[in-house]
Coordinates of C-alpha atoms and ligand atoms in Angstrom, one line a residue:
M1 CA -1.3 -19.0 15.5
E2 CA -4.6 -17.2 14.9
N3 CA -4.6 -14.2 12.6
K4 CA -5.1 -11.3 14.9
I5 CA -4.0 -8.7 12.5
K6 CA -7.2 -6.7 11.8
K7 CA -6.1 -3.1 11.1
A8 CA -4.4 -1.5 8.1
I9 CA -3.1 2.0 7.9
F10 CA -3.2 3.6 4.4
P11 CA -1.0 6.7 4.3
I12 CA -2.6 8.8 1.5
A13 CA -1.8 12.4 2.5
G14 CA 1.0 13.0 0.0
L15 CA 0.9 15.8 -2.6
G16 CA 1.1 13.5 -5.7
S17 CA 3.2 16.1 -7.4
R18 CA 4.3 13.7 -10.2
F19 CA 0.7 13.8 -11.5
L20 CA 0.2 17.5 -11.5
P21 CA -1.9 19.1 -12.9
A22 CA -4.4 16.2 -12.5
T23 CA -3.8 16.1 -8.7
K24 CA -4.5 19.8 -8.3
T25 CA -8.0 18.9 -7.4
L26 CA -8.1 15.1 -7.7
A27 CA -6.5 12.8 -5.1
K28 CA -3.8 10.7 -6.7
E29 CA -5.3 7.6 -5.0
M30 CA -8.6 8.3 -6.9
L31 CA -6.9 7.9 -10.3
I32 CA -8.4 5.0 -12.1
V33 CA -6.8 1.7 -13.0
L34 CA -9.2 -0.3 -15.2
D35 CA -12.6 0.5 -13.5
R36 CA -11.8 1.6 -10.0
P37 CA -9.6 4.0 -8.1
I38 CA -6.0 2.8 -7.2
L39 CA -7.0 3.0 -3.5
E40 CA -9.9 0.5 -3.9
W41 CA -7.5 -2.1 -5.4
A42 CA -5.4 -1.8 -2.2
V43 CA -8.4 -2.0 0.1
I44 CA -9.7 -5.1 -1.8
E45 CA -6.3 -6.8 -1.2
A46 CA -6.5 -5.9 2.6
S47 CA -10.0 -7.2 2.9
R48 CA -9.2 -10.4 1.1
S49 CA -6.4 -10.9 3.6
G50 CA -8.7 -10.7 6.6
I51 CA -8.2 -7.0 7.5
E52 CA -11.4 -5.5 9.0
E53 CA -10.5 -1.9 9.8
M54 CA -9.1 0.4 7.1
I55 CA -7.5 3.6 8.6
F56 CA -6.9 6.3 6.0
V57 CA -4.3 9.0 6.9
T58 CA -5.4 11.7 4.5
S59 CA -5.5 15.4 4.0
S60 CA -8.5 17.7 4.3
K61 CA -8.5 18.2 0.5
K62 CA -9.3 14.6 -0.3
N63 CA -13.1 14.3 0.6
S64 CA -13.9 12.3 -2.6
I65 CA -12.1 9.4 -0.9
I66 CA -14.6 9.4 2.0
E67 CA -17.5 9.6 -0.5
H68 CA -16.2 6.7 -2.6
F69 CA -16.2 4.3 0.4
N70 CA -19.6 5.4 1.6
R71 CA -22.8 4.0 0.2
S72 CA -24.6 6.4 -2.2
L73 CA -28.4 5.8 -1.8
E74 CA -29.1 8.5 -4.4
L75 CA -27.0 6.8 -7.0
E76 CA -28.3 3.3 -6.1
N77 CA -31.9 4.6 -6.5
L78 CA -31.1 6.1 -9.9
L79 CA -29.6 2.8 -11.1
K80 CA -32.6 0.9 -9.7
K81 CA -34.9 3.1 -11.8
K82 CA -32.8 2.4 -14.9
K83 CA -32.8 -1.4 -14.0
K84 CA -29.0 -1.5 -14.0
S85 CA -28.8 -4.2 -11.3
S86 CA -25.1 -5.3 -11.9
Q87 CA -24.0 -1.7 -11.6
I88 CA -25.9 -1.4 -8.3
I89 CA -23.9 -4.3 -6.9
S90 CA -20.6 -2.7 -8.1
V91 CA -21.3 0.6 -6.3
Q92 CA -22.4 -1.1 -3.1
S93 CA -19.3 -3.2 -2.7
Q94 CA -16.9 -0.5 -1.4
S95 CA -18.6 0.0 2.0
A96 CA -18.7 -3.7 2.6
L97 CA -14.9 -4.0 2.3
G98 CA -14.4 -3.1 6.0
Q99 CA -14.9 -0.4 8.6
F100 CA -13.4 2.9 7.6
T101 CA -11.6 5.4 9.9
Y102 CA -10.1 8.7 8.8
V103 CA -7.2 10.7 10.3
I104 CA -5.9 14.0 9.0
Q105 CA -2.2 14.6 8.5
D106 CA -2.2 18.4 8.4
E107 CA 1.1 18.7 6.5
P108 CA 3.0 16.1 4.5
K109 CA 6.0 15.7 6.8
G110 CA 6.9 12.2 5.4
L111 CA 5.7 8.7 5.4
G112 CA 6.9 8.0 8.9
H113 CA 4.9 10.9 10.2
A114 CA 1.8 9.8 8.3
V115 CA 1.9 6.4 10.0
W116 CA 2.5 8.0 13.4
C117 CA -0.7 10.1 12.9
A118 CA -2.7 6.8 13.2
K119 CA -0.9 5.7 16.5
R120 CA -4.0 6.3 18.7
F121 CA -5.9 3.6 16.7
I122 CA -3.3 0.9 17.4
E123 CA -3.1 -0.8 20.8
K124 CA 0.1 -1.5 22.8
N125 CA 1.8 -4.6 21.5
E126 CA -0.6 -4.8 18.6
N127 CA 0.6 -5.9 15.1
F128 CA -0.9 -4.0 12.2
V129 CA -0.5 -3.5 8.4
V130 CA 0.7 -0.5 6.5
I131 CA -0.3 -0.4 2.8
L132 CA 1.0 2.2 0.3
P133 CA -1.7 2.1 -2.4
D134 CA 0.6 3.5 -5.1
D135 CA 1.9 0.0 -5.3
I136 CA -0.8 -2.2 -6.8
I137 CA -0.2 -5.9 -7.1
L138 CA -1.6 -8.5 -9.3
S139 CA -1.3 -11.9 -7.6
K140 CA -3.2 -15.1 -7.1
N141 CA -3.0 -14.8 -3.3
P142 CA -3.2 -11.3 -1.8
V143 CA 0.3 -10.2 -0.8
I144 CA -0.8 -9.1 2.7
G145 CA -2.2 -12.6 3.2
Q146 CA 1.2 -14.1 2.1
M147 CA 2.9 -11.8 4.6
I148 CA 0.6 -12.8 7.5
E149 CA 1.6 -16.4 6.9
I150 CA 5.3 -15.4 7.4
H151 CA 4.3 -13.4 10.5
K152 CA 2.7 -16.5 12.0
K153 CA 5.7 -18.8 11.0
T154 CA 8.1 -16.4 12.8
G155 CA 6.1 -16.4 15.9
G156 CA 4.8 -12.8 15.5
G157 CA 7.7 -11.1 13.6
S158 CA 7.4 -7.9 11.6
V159 CA 7.4 -8.5 7.9
L160 CA 8.3 -6.3 4.8
A161 CA 7.4 -7.1 1.2
L162 CA 10.5 -7.1 -0.9
E163 CA 11.4 -6.9 -4.6
K164 CA 14.7 -7.2 -6.4
V165 CA 15.6 -4.3 -8.6
P166 CA 18.7 -3.6 -10.8
K167 CA 21.4 -2.2 -8.5
R168 CA 21.6 1.1 -10.4
E169 CA 17.9 1.8 -9.3
V170 CA 18.3 1.2 -5.5
F171 CA 18.6 5.0 -4.9
K172 CA 14.8 5.2 -5.3
Y173 CA 13.9 2.8 -2.5
G174 CA 14.5 1.5 1.1
V175 CA 17.1 -1.3 0.8
I176 CA 17.8 -4.2 3.3
D177 CA 20.8 -5.9 4.6
F178 CA 20.0 -9.5 5.5
H179 CA 20.8 -13.1 6.5
K180 CA 19.2 -15.3 3.9
K181 CA 16.7 -17.9 5.3
S182 CA 15.4 -19.6 2.2
N183 CA 14.7 -18.8 -1.5
N184 CA 12.3 -15.9 -0.9
F185 CA 12.5 -15.3 2.9
Y186 CA 15.1 -13.1 4.7
Q187 CA 16.0 -12.1 8.2
I188 CA 16.7 -8.4 8.1
K189 CA 19.7 -7.0 9.9
N190 CA 19.7 -3.4 8.7
L191 CA 17.9 -1.0 6.4
V192 CA 19.0 2.1 4.4
E193 CA 16.7 4.7 2.8
K194 CA 17.5 5.6 -0.8
P195 CA 21.2 4.7 -0.8
E196 CA 23.7 5.5 -3.6
P197 CA 24.1 2.2 -5.6
S198 CA 27.8 1.9 -4.5
K199 CA 26.8 2.1 -0.8
A200 CA 23.7 -0.1 -1.0
P201 CA 23.9 -3.3 1.1
S202 CA 21.8 -5.3 -1.5
N203 CA 19.4 -4.9 -4.4
L204 CA 16.4 -6.1 -2.3
T205 CA 14.1 -3.1 -1.9
V206 CA 11.1 -2.5 0.3
V207 CA 7.7 -2.4 -1.5
G208 CA 4.6 -0.7 0.0
R209 CA 3.4 -3.5 2.2
Y210 CA 4.4 -3.8 5.9
I211 CA 3.4 -5.8 8.9
L212 CA 4.6 -3.8 11.9
N213 CA 4.4 -3.9 15.7
Y214 CA 3.3 -1.0 18.0
K215 CA 7.0 -0.8 19.0
V216 CA 7.7 1.1 15.8
F217 CA 6.2 4.1 17.4
D218 CA 9.1 4.3 19.9
L219 CA 11.3 5.8 17.2
L220 CA 8.4 7.6 15.3
D221 CA 7.5 9.4 18.5
K222 CA 10.9 11.2 18.2
H223 CA 9.8 12.9 14.9
K224 CA 13.4 12.7 13.7
K225 CA 13.9 13.8 10.1
G226 CA 15.9 11.6 7.7
H227 CA 16.5 11.4 4.0
G228 CA 15.0 14.4 2.1
N229 CA 14.4 16.2 5.4
E230 CA 11.3 14.0 5.9
I231 CA 10.3 11.7 8.8
Q232 CA 11.0 8.4 7.1
L233 CA 9.2 5.1 8.0
T234 CA 12.3 3.1 7.0
D235 CA 14.5 4.7 9.7
S236 CA 12.0 3.6 12.4
L237 CA 11.9 0.0 11.2
I238 CA 15.3 -0.6 12.8
S239 CA 13.6 -0.6 16.2
L240 CA 11.9 -3.9 15.2
I241 CA 15.0 -5.9 14.3
K242 CA 15.7 -7.2 17.9
E243 CA 12.2 -7.5 19.0
P244 CA 9.8 -8.9 17.6
G245 CA 12.3 -9.6 14.7
L246 CA 12.2 -8.1 11.2
F247 CA 11.8 -10.4 8.2
G248 CA 11.4 -9.9 4.4
L249 CA 9.4 -11.8 1.9
E250 CA 9.9 -11.7 -1.9
F251 CA 6.2 -12.1 -2.6
D252 CA 4.5 -14.0 -5.3
G253 CA 2.9 -11.4 -7.7
N254 CA 3.6 -8.5 -10.0
R255 CA 3.8 -5.0 -8.6
Y256 CA 3.0 -1.8 -10.5
D257 CA 4.1 1.5 -9.2
C258 CA 1.2 3.9 -9.9
G259 CA 3.1 6.8 -8.3
N260 CA 4.7 7.6 -11.6
K261 CA 3.2 8.0 -15.1
L262 CA 4.9 5.0 -16.8
G263 CA 4.0 2.6 -13.9
F264 CA 0.4 3.9 -13.9
I265 CA 0.1 3.3 -17.6
E266 CA 1.6 -0.2 -17.3
A267 CA -0.8 -1.0 -14.5
N268 CA -3.8 0.0 -16.7
V269 CA -2.5 -2.2 -19.5
K270 CA -1.8 -5.2 -17.3
F271 CA -5.1 -5.0 -15.4
G272 CA -6.9 -4.6 -18.8
L273 CA -5.1 -7.8 -20.1
N274 CA -6.3 -9.5 -16.9
D275 CA -9.9 -8.5 -17.5
K276 CA -11.7 -11.2 -19.5
N277 CA -14.2 -8.8 -21.0
I278 CA -11.6 -6.6 -22.7
S279 CA -8.4 -8.6 -22.9
K280 CA -8.9 -10.0 -26.4
D281 CA -9.6 -6.5 -27.9
L282 CA -6.9 -4.9 -25.9
K283 CA -4.3 -7.4 -27.2
K284 CA -5.5 -6.5 -30.8
L285 CA -5.2 -2.8 -30.0
L286 CA -1.7 -3.1 -28.5
K287 CA -0.5 -5.0 -31.6
K288 CA -1.9 -2.2 -33.8
I289 CA 0.0 0.5 -32.0
Ligands
UTP301 P1 5.3 9.5 -2.2 O1 6.7 9.5 -1.9 O2 4.9 8.8 -3.5 O3 4.8 11.0 -2.3 O4 4.5 8.9 -1.0 P2 3.5 11.7 -2.9 O5 3.3 13.0 -2.3 O6 2.3 10.7 -2.8 O7 3.8 11.8 -4.5 P3 4.8 12.7 -5.2 O8 6.2 12.2 -4.9 O9 4.7 14.1 -4.8 O10 4.5 12.5 -6.7 C1 4.4 7.5 -0.8 C2 3.1 7.3 0.0 O11 3.1 8.0 1.3 C3 2.1 8.9 1.4 C4 1.6 9.2 0.0 O12 0.3 9.7 0.0 C5 1.8 7.9 -0.7 O13 0.8 7.0 -0.5 N1 2.5 10.1 2.2 C6 3.8 10.6 1.9 C7 1.8 10.6 3.2 O14 0.6 10.1 3.5 N2 2.2 11.7 3.9 C8 3.5 12.2 3.7 O15 3.8 13.1 4.4 C9 4.2 11.6 2.6

């Protein structure tokens, strides 16, 4: 089956309250891991997986995001004058990652509502990707690419990225109930958003990468509130179980949750250790502290 998945929705209209006061004026997605914003890492993953159209669901206060993915001729000319040619390439690369579309979510009513805001860009029966950039992933093969392979193998099924967590932590995540298919591949029969550990059907949790079908809008159209009085994406995924089928992949790679302080610091350390220019000195520094 040919890869026809070309669009990715990035819901990035949340408040980022766990990073206040930094996020009073700075979008959480623009916080830097190593040398680029969190959001750019997620867009690079999408682009490497063959996604061509990046749809950002954002708020009117996050204009710096638009500027970051546009070319800045003024900056390029200044760098040219200073003969900084490698830096010119690094600031030109963002706009080449794909075509960018922006939609405003006027109020953060929940992740499900944010995805619904991009409905008009998705065609009937179309399969598309949703990426939560808070989760950044270090992997040999981009995770969205790994999921597209499963999508093809299942004849067009919807696919969620999964990660096992200790049972006591499941209350922070969407959790699946499943029939096991193979070592890292599951057929999903139900989902629960943020269950109490004693009521959780498993310890397999949904990470911020989804391949969904247009059919998911059947439930999102109803704007029904769920956990935390927000419109939840997890609740709407149930509509995909029968048709086209809902599958889960325990992906190959390491995920860092940049939505909280500890995960964000861990991501910076791991991405630093992965960078050949600084890894040796960073190791020395870490030993020292
Ligand atoms: P979070 O639950 O992490 O919320 O959203 P948040 O507002 O970003 O951060 P905190 O909890 O206040 O610190 C997960 C993802 O869903 C997006 C967020 O931008 C983030 O990428 N989101 C959430 C929306 O786009 N709109 C919403 O209404 C809610």
